[in-house]
CSV table of C-alpha atoms and ligand atoms in Angstrom, one decimal:
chain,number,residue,atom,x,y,z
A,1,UNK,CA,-58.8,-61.9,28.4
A,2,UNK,CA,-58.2,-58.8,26.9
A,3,UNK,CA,-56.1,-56.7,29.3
A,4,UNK,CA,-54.3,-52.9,28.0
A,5,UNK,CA,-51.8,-54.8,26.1
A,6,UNK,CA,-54.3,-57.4,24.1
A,7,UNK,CA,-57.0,-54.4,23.7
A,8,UNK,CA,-59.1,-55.5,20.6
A,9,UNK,CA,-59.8,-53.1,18.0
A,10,UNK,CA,-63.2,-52.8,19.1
A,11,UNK,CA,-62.4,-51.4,21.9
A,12,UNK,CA,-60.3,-48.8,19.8
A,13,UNK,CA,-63.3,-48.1,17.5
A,14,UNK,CA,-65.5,-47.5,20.4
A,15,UNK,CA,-63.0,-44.1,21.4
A,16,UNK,CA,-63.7,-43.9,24.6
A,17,UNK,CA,-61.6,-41.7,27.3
A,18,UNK,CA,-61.7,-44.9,29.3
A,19,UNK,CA,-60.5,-47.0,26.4
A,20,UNK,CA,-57.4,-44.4,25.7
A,21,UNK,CA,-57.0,-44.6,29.2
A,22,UNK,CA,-56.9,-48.4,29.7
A,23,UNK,CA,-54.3,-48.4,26.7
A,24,UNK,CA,-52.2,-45.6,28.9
A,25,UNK,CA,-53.1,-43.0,26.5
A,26,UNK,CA,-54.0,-41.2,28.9
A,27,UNK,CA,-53.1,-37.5,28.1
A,28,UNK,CA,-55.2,-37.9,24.9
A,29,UNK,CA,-58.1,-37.9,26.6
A,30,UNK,CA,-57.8,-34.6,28.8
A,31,UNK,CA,-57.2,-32.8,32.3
A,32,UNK,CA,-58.9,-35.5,34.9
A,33,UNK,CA,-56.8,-38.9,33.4
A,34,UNK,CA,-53.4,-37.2,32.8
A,35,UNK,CA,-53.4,-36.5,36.3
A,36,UNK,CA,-54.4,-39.9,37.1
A,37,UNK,CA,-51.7,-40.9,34.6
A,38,UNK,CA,-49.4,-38.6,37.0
A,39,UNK,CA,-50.2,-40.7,40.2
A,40,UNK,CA,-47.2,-43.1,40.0
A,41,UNK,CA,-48.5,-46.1,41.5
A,42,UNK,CA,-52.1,-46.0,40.0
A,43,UNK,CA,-52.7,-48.9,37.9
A,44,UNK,CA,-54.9,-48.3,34.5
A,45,UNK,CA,-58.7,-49.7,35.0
A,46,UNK,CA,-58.7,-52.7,33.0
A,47,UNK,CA,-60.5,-52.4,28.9
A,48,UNK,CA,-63.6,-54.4,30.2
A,49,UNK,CA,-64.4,-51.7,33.1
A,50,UNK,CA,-62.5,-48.8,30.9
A,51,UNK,CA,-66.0,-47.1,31.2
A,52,UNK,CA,-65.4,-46.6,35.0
A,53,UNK,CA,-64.9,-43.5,37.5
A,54,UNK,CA,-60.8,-44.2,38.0
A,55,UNK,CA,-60.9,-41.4,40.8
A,56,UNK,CA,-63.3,-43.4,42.8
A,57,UNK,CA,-61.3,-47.2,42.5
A,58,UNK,CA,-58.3,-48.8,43.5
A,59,UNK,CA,-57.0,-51.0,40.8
A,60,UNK,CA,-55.9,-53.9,43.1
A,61,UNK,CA,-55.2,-55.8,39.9
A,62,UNK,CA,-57.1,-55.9,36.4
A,63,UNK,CA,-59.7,-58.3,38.3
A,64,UNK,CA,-60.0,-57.1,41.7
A,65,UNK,CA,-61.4,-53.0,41.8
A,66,UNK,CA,-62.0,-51.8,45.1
A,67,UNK,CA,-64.3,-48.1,45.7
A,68,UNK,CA,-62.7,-45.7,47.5
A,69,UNK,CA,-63.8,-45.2,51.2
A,70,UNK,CA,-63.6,-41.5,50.3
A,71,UNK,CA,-66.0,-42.3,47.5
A,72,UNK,CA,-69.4,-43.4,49.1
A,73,UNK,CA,-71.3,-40.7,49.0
A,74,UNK,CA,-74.8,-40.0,51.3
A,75,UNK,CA,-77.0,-40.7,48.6
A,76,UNK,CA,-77.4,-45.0,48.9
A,77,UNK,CA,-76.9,-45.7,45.8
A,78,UNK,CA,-73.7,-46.5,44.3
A,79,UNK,CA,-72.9,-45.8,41.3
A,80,UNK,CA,-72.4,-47.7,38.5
A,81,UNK,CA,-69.2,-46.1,37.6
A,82,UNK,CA,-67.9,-46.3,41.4
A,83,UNK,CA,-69.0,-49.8,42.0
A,84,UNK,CA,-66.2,-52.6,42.5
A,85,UNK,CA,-65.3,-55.4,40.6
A,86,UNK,CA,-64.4,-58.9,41.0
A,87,UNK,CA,-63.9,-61.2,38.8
A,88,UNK,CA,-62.5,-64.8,39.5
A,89,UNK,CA,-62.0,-65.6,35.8
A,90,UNK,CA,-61.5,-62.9,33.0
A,91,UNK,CA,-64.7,-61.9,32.0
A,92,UNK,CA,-66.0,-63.4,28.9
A,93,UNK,CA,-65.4,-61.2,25.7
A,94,UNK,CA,-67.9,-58.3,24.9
A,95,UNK,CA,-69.7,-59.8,22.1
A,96,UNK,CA,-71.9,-61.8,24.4
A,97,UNK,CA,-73.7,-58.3,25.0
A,98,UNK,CA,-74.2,-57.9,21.3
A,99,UNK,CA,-77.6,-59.9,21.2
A,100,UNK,CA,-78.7,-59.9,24.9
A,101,UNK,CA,-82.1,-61.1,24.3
A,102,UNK,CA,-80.6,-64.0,22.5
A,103,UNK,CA,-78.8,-65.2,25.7
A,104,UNK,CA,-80.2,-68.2,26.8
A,105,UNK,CA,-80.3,-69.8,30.5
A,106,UNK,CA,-81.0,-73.6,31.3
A,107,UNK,CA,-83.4,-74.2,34.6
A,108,UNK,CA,-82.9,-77.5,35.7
A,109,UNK,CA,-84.2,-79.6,38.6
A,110,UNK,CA,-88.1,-78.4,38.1
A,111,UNK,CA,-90.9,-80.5,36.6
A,112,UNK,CA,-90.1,-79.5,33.0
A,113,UNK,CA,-86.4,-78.4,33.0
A,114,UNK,CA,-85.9,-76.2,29.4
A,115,UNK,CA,-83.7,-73.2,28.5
A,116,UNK,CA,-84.9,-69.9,28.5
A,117,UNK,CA,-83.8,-67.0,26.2
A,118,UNK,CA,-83.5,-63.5,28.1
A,119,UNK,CA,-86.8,-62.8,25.9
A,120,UNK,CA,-88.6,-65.0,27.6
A,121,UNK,CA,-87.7,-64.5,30.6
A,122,UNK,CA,-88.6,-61.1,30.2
A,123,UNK,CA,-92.2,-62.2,29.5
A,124,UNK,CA,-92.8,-63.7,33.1
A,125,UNK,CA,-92.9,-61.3,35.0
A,126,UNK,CA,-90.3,-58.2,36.5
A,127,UNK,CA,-89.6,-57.1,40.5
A,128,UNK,CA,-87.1,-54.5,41.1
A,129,UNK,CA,-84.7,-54.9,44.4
A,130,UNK,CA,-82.1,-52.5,46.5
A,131,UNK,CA,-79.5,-55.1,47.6
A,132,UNK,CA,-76.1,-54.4,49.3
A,133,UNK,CA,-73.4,-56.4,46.9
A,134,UNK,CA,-70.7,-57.1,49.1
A,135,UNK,CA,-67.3,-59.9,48.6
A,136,UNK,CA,-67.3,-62.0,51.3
A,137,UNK,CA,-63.8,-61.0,51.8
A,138,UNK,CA,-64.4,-57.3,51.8
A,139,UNK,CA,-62.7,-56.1,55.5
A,140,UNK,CA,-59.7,-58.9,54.8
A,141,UNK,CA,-57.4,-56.2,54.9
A,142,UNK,CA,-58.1,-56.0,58.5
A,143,UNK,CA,-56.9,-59.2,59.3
A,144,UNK,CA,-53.3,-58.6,60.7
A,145,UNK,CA,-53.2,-62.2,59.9
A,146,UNK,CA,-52.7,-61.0,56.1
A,147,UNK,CA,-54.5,-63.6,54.8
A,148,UNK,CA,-54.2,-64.6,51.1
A,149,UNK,CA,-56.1,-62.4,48.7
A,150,UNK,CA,-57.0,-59.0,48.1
A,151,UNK,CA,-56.4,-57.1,50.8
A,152,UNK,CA,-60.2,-55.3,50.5
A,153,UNK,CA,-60.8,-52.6,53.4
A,154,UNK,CA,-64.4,-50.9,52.7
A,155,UNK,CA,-64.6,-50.9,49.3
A,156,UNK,CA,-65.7,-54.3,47.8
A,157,UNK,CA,-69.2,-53.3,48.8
A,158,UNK,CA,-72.1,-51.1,47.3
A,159,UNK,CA,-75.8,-50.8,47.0
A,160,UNK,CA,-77.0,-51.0,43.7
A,161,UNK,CA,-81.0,-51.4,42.2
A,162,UNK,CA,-81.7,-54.7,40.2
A,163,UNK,CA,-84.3,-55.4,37.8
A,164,UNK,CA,-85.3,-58.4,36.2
A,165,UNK,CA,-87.7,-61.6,36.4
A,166,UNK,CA,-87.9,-63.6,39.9
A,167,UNK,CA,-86.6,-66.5,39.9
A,168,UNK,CA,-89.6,-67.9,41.6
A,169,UNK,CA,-92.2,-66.8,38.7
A,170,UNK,CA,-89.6,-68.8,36.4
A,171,UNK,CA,-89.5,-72.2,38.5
A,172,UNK,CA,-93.2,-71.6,38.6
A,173,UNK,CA,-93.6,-71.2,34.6
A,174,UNK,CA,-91.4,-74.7,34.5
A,175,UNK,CA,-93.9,-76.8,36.6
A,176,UNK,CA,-92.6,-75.7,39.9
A,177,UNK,CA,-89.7,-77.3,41.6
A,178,UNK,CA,-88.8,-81.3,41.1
A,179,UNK,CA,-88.2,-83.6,43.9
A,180,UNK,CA,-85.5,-83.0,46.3
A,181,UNK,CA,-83.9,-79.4,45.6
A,182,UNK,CA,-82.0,-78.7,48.9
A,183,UNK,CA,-79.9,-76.5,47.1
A,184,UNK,CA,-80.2,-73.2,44.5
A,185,UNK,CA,-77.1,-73.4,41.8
A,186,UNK,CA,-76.1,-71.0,39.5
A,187,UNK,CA,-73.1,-71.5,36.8
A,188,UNK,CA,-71.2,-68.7,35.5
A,189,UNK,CA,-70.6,-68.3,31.4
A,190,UNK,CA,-66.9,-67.8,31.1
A,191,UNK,CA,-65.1,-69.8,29.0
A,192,UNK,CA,-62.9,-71.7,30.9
A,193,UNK,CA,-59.1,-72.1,30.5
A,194,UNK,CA,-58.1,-75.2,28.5
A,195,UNK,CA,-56.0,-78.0,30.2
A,196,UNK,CA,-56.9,-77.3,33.8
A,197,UNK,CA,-60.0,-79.3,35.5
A,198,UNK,CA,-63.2,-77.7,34.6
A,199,UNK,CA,-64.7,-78.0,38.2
A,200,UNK,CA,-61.0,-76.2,40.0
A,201,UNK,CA,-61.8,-73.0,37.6
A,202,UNK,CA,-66.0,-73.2,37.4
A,203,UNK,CA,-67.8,-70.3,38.8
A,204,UNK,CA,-70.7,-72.4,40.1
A,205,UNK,CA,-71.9,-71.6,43.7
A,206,UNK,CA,-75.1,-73.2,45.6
A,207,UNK,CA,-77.4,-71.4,48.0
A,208,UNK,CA,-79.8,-72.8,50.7
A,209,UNK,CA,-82.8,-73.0,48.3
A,210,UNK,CA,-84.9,-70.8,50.6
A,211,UNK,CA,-83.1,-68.2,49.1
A,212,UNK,CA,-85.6,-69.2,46.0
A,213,UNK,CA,-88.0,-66.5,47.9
A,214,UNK,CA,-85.6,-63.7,46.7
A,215,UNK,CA,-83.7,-64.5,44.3
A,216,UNK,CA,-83.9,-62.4,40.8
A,217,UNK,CA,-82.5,-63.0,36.9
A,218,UNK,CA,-81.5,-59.7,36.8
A,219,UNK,CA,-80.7,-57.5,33.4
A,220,UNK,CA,-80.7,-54.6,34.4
A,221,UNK,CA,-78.6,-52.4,37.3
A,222,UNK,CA,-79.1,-48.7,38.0
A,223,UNK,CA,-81.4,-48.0,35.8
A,224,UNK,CA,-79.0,-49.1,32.8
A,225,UNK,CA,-78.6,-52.2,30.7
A,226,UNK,CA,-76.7,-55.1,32.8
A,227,UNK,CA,-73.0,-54.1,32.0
A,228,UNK,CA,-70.5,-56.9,31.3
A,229,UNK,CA,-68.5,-56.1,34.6
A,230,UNK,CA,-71.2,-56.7,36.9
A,231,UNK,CA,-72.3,-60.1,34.7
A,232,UNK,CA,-74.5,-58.5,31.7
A,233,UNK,CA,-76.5,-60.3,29.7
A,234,UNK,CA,-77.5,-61.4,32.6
A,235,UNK,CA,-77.0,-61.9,36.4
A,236,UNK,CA,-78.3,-64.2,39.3
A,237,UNK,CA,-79.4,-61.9,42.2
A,238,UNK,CA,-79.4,-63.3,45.9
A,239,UNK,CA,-80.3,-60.5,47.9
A,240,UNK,CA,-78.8,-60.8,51.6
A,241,UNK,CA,-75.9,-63.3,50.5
A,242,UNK,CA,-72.2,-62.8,49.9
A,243,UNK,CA,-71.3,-61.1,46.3
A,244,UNK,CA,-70.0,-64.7,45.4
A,245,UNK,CA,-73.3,-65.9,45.0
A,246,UNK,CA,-74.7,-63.2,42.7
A,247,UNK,CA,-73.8,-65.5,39.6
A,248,UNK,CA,-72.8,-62.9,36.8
A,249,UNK,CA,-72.8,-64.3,33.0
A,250,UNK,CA,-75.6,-66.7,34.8
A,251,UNK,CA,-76.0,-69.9,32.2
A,252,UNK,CA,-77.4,-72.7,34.4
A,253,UNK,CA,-79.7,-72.4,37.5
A,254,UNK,CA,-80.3,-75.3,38.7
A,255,UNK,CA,-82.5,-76.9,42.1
A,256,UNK,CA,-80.2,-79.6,43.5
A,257,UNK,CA,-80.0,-82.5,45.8
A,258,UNK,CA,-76.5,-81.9,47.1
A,259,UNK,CA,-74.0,-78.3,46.6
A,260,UNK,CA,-71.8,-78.1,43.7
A,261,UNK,CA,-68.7,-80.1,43.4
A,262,UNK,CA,-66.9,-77.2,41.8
A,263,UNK,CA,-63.9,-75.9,43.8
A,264,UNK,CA,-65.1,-72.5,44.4
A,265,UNK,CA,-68.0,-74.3,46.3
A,266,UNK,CA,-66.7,-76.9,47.9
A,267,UNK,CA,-63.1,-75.6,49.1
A,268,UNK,CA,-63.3,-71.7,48.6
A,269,UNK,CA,-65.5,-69.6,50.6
A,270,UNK,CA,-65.3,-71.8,53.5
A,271,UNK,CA,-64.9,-70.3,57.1
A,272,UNK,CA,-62.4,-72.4,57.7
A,273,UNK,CA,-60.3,-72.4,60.9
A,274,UNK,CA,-56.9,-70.7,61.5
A,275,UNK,CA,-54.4,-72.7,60.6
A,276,UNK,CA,-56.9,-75.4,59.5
A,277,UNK,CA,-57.3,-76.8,55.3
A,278,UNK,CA,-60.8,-75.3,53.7
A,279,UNK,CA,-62.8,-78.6,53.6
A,280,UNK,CA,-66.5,-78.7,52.5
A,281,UNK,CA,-67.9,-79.9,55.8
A,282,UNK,CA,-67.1,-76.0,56.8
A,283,UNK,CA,-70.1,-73.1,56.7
A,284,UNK,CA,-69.8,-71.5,53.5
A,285,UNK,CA,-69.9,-68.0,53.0
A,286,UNK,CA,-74.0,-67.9,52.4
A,287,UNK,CA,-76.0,-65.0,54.6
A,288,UNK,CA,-74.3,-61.6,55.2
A,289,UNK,CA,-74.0,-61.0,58.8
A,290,UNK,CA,-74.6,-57.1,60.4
A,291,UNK,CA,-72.3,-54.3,59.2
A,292,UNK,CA,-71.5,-50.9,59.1
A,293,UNK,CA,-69.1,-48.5,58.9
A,294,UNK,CA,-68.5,-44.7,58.7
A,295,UNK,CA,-67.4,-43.3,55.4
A,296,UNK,CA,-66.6,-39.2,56.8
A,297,UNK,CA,-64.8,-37.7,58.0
A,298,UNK,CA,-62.0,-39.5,57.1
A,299,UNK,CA,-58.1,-38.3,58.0
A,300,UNK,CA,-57.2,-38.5,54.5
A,301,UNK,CA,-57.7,-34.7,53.6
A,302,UNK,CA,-55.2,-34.0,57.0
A,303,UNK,CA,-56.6,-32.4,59.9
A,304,UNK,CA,-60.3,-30.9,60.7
A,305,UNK,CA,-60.9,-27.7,62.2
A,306,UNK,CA,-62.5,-27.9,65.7
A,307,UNK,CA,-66.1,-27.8,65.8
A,308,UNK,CA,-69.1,-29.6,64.2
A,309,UNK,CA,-68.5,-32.7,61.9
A,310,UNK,CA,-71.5,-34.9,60.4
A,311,UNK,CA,-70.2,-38.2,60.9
A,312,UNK,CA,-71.9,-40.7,58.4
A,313,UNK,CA,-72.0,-44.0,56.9
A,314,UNK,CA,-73.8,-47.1,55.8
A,315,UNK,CA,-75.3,-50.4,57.8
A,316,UNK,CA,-77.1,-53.5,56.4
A,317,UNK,CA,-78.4,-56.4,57.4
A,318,UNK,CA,-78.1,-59.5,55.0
A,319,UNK,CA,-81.2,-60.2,54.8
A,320,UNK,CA,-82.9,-58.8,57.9
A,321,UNK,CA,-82.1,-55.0,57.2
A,322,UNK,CA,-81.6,-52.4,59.7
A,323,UNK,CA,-82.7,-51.5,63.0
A,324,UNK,CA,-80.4,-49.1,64.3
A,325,UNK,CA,-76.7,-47.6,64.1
A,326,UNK,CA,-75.1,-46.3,67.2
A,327,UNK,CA,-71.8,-43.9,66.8
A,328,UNK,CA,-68.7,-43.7,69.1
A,329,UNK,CA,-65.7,-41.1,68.6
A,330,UNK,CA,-63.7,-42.0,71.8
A,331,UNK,CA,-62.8,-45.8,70.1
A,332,UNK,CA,-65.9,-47.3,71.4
A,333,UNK,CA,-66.1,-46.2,75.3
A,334,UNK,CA,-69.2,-44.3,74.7
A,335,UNK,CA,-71.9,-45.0,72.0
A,336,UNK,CA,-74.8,-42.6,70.8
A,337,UNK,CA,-77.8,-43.6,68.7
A,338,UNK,CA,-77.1,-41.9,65.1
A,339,UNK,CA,-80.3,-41.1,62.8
A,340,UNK,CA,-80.8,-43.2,59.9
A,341,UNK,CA,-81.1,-41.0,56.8
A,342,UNK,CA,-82.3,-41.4,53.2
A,343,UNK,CA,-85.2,-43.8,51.6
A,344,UNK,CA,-85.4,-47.3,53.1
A,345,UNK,CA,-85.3,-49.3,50.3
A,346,UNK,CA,-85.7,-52.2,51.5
A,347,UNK,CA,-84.2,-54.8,54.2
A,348,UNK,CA,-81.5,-56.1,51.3
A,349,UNK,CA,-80.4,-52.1,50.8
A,350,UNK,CA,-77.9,-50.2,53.3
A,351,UNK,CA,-79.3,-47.9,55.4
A,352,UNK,CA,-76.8,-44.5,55.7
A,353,UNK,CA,-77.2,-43.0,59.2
A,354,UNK,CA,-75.3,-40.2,60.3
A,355,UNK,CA,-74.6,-38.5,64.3
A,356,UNK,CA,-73.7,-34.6,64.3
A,357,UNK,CA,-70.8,-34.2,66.9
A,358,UNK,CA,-68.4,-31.2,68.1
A,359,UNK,CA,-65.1,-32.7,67.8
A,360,UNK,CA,-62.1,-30.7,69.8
A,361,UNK,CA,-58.6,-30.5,68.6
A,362,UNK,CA,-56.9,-34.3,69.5
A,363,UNK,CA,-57.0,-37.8,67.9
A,364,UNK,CA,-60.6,-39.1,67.9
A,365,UNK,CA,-61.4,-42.6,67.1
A,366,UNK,CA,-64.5,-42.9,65.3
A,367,UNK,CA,-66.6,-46.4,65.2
A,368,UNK,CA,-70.0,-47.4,64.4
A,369,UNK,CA,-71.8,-50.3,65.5
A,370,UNK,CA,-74.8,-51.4,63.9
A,371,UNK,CA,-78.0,-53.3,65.1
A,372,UNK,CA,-80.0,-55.8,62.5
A,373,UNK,CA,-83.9,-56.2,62.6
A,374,UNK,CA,-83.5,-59.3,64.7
A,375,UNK,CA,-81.4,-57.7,67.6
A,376,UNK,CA,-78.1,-59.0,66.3
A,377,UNK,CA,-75.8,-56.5,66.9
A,378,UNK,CA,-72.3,-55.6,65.2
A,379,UNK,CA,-69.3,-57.9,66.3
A,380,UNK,CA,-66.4,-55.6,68.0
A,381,UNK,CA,-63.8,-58.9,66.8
A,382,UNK,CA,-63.7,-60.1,63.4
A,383,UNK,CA,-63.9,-63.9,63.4
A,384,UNK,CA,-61.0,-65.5,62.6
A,385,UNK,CA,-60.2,-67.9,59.4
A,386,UNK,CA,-58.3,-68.9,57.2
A,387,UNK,CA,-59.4,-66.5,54.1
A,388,UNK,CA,-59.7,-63.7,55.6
A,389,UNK,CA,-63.7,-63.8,54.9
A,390,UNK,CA,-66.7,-62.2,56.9
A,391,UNK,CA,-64.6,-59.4,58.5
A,392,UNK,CA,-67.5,-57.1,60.0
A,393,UNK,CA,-65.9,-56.4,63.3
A,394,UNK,CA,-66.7,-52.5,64.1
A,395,UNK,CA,-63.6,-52.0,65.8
A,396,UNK,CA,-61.5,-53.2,62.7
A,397,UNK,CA,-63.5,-50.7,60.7
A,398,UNK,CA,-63.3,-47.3,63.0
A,399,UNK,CA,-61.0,-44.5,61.6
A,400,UNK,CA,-58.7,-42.0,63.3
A,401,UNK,CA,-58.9,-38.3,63.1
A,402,UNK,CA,-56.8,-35.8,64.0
A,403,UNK,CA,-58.5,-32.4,65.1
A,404,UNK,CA,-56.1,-29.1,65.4
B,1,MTE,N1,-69.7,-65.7,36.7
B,1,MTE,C1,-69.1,-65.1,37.8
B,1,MTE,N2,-69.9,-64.6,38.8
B,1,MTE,C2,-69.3,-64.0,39.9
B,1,MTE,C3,-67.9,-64.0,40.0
B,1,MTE,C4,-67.1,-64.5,38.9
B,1,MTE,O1,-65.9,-64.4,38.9
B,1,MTE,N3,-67.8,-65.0,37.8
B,1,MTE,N4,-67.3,-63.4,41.1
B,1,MTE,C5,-68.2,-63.4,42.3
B,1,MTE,C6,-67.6,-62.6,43.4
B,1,MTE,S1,-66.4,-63.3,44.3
B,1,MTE,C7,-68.1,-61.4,43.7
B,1,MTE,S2,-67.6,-60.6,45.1
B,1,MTE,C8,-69.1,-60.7,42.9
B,1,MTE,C9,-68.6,-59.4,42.4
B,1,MTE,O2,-69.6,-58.7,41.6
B,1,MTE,P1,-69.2,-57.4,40.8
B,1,MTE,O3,-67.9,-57.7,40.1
B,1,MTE,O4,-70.4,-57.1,40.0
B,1,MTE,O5,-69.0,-56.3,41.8
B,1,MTE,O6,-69.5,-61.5,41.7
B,1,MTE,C10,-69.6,-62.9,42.0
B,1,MTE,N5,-70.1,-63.5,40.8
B,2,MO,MO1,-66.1,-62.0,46.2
């Protein structure tokens, strides 16, 4: 993969800040990188997401970028440049971008299986979605259990805008679906490392195929061109599921009898018990349960006067959206209903909701507790497992602030 110290020429020729800065070069490019060049323990962003905003991330390795709490701004969108990254293999080289309509898809398990280029694709048909893209194990950092993995707080999350052909007007073009499909599997387009088992390094994941309904071929994020970090040429979209789902590099879809034998599927992702071994009879990571949590104020900037504060943040619903946030700052004794603020766009998207309050000088423990469309309301425990998955317990996620 090409990490600072393999940096192709390419990436040289293309002269970017972020480039220079991925190579550590980073007093060449000016004021904002040598001072994140100063910050000892910041690690560089890695060549492939060079192009990103290194204020807002935390490099928790060249695969694994994490937003900054402090980051999430009021406006629902995330921006592309502040969005995390993960990546369970090194993303494929660059070059597949260089003739994105040429990239081709196969669609198997419908009457007439064939492979579509992203040309064709783009001739049946184009839906735009708000979706919260969240890792199942964003919140593991919670887990005093210190389960293995990146140990995500907030910031494996965002809400982002897709836009590309669904999937259902495809299957439809193809004869519909063929006998059977239980299942809705997408396959990743990485190369995969030589001398290992294909199916223990894969990225293939399977979805309930009701998620059919939803589910976009998406090229295009933000308003831009599908960028190579979030799975450019092109990228299966399950709005309401777990991030691991969303198929970047997306070269198979396929409507199947049974879920994918690939490791990823059939051991990883699993809710699996404390102390137990992942096994495939366990739930998978699939749906996204209720969420939210409060993004300011937040203690990092030291103490707050006394007096008003706006305290905000974001809520979602997998796939049900949001009916309502309620806020606490004495650590959950007393709730009050916040105001949800911003467009709604749509029951896939976070909602940001905020609650004006008069905080006096002490320690106040801030917590918000969120309520989907269906009455489900925000866990105060996380659930326990063995990955550290599906942390959306609102106590884990309140913050402390000192007032003085
Ligand atoms: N092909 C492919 N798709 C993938 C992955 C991957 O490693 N390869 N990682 C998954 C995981 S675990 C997550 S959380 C999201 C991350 O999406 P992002 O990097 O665009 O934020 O992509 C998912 N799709
Ligand atoms: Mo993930």
């Amino acid at each position: 993969m090409t990490d600072s110290t393999t940096l192709p020429r390419r990436h040289l020729l293309a002269g970017s800040a972020a480039a220079l800065g991925a190579l550590g070069l980073a007093g060449w490019a000016g004021g904002a990188r040598a001072q994140q060049a100063a910050a000892p323990a910041a690690k560089p962003l890695p060549a492939y997401a060079g192009w990103k905003s290194p204020d807002a991330l935390i490099v928790h390795s060249s695969s694994t970028l994490e937003t900054r709490r402090a980051a999430f701004g009021t406006s629902v969108i995330t921006p592309s440049n502040q969005l995390y990254v993960r990546n369970n293999l090194p993303a494929p080289d660059a070059a597949i971008l260089d003739n994105r309509e040429a990239w081709s898809v196969a669609i198997e398990g419908v009457k007439s299986p064939r492979s579509l280029t992203l040309a064709e694709l783009k001739t049946l048909g184009v839906e735009t979605v708000a979706t919260v893209l969240q890792c199942s194990g964003n919140g593991r950092g919670f887990f005093p259990s210190k389960p293995s993995g990146t140990p995500w707080q907030v910031g494996a999350a965002g809400c982002v805008v897709w836009s590309g052909v669904p999937l259902r007007n495809v299957v439809a073009a193809l004869g519909g679906l063929a006998d059977g499909a239980a299942y809705l599997t997408g396959t990743g387009g990485e190369k995969l490392p030589e001398g290992v088992d294909p199916l223990s390094v894969l990225v293939e994941r399977s979805v309930p195929v009701k998620a059919l309904d939803d589910a976009l071929l998406a090229w295009e994020m933000n308003g831009e061109p599908l960028s190579l970090a979030h799975g450019g040429p092109l990228r299966l979209v399950v709005p309401g599921y777990q991030g691991v789902n969303n198929i970047k590099y997306v070269k198979r879809v396929a409507f199947t009898g049974a879920q994918s034998q690939a490791r990823i599927m059939s051991h990883g992702y699993r809710m699996s018990p404390p102390g137990s071994k992942a096994s495939p009879d366990q739930p998978s990571v699939w749906e996204m349960g209720v969420k939210s949590w409060i993004n300011g104020p937040l203690p990092d900037k030291g103490a707050l006067k006394p007096g008003p504060v706006q305290v905000h943040g974001v809520a979602f619903g997998g796939t049900r959206g949001i009916k309502g946030v309620e806020v606490s700052v004495d650590g959950g004794k007393t709730w009050q209903a916040a105001k949800l603020i911003g467009p709604d766009l749509g029951p896939f998207a976070w909602r940001q909701f905020v609650l004006p309050v008069r905080l006096e000088a002490g320690t106040h423990v801030l917590a918000s507790r969120a309520t989907d469309t269906a009455g489900h309301v925000q866990a105060e425990q996380r659930e326990e497992n063995l990955g550290g998955y599906n942390n959306a317990s609102w106590r884990d996620h309140a913050v402390t602030v000192a007032v003085a």
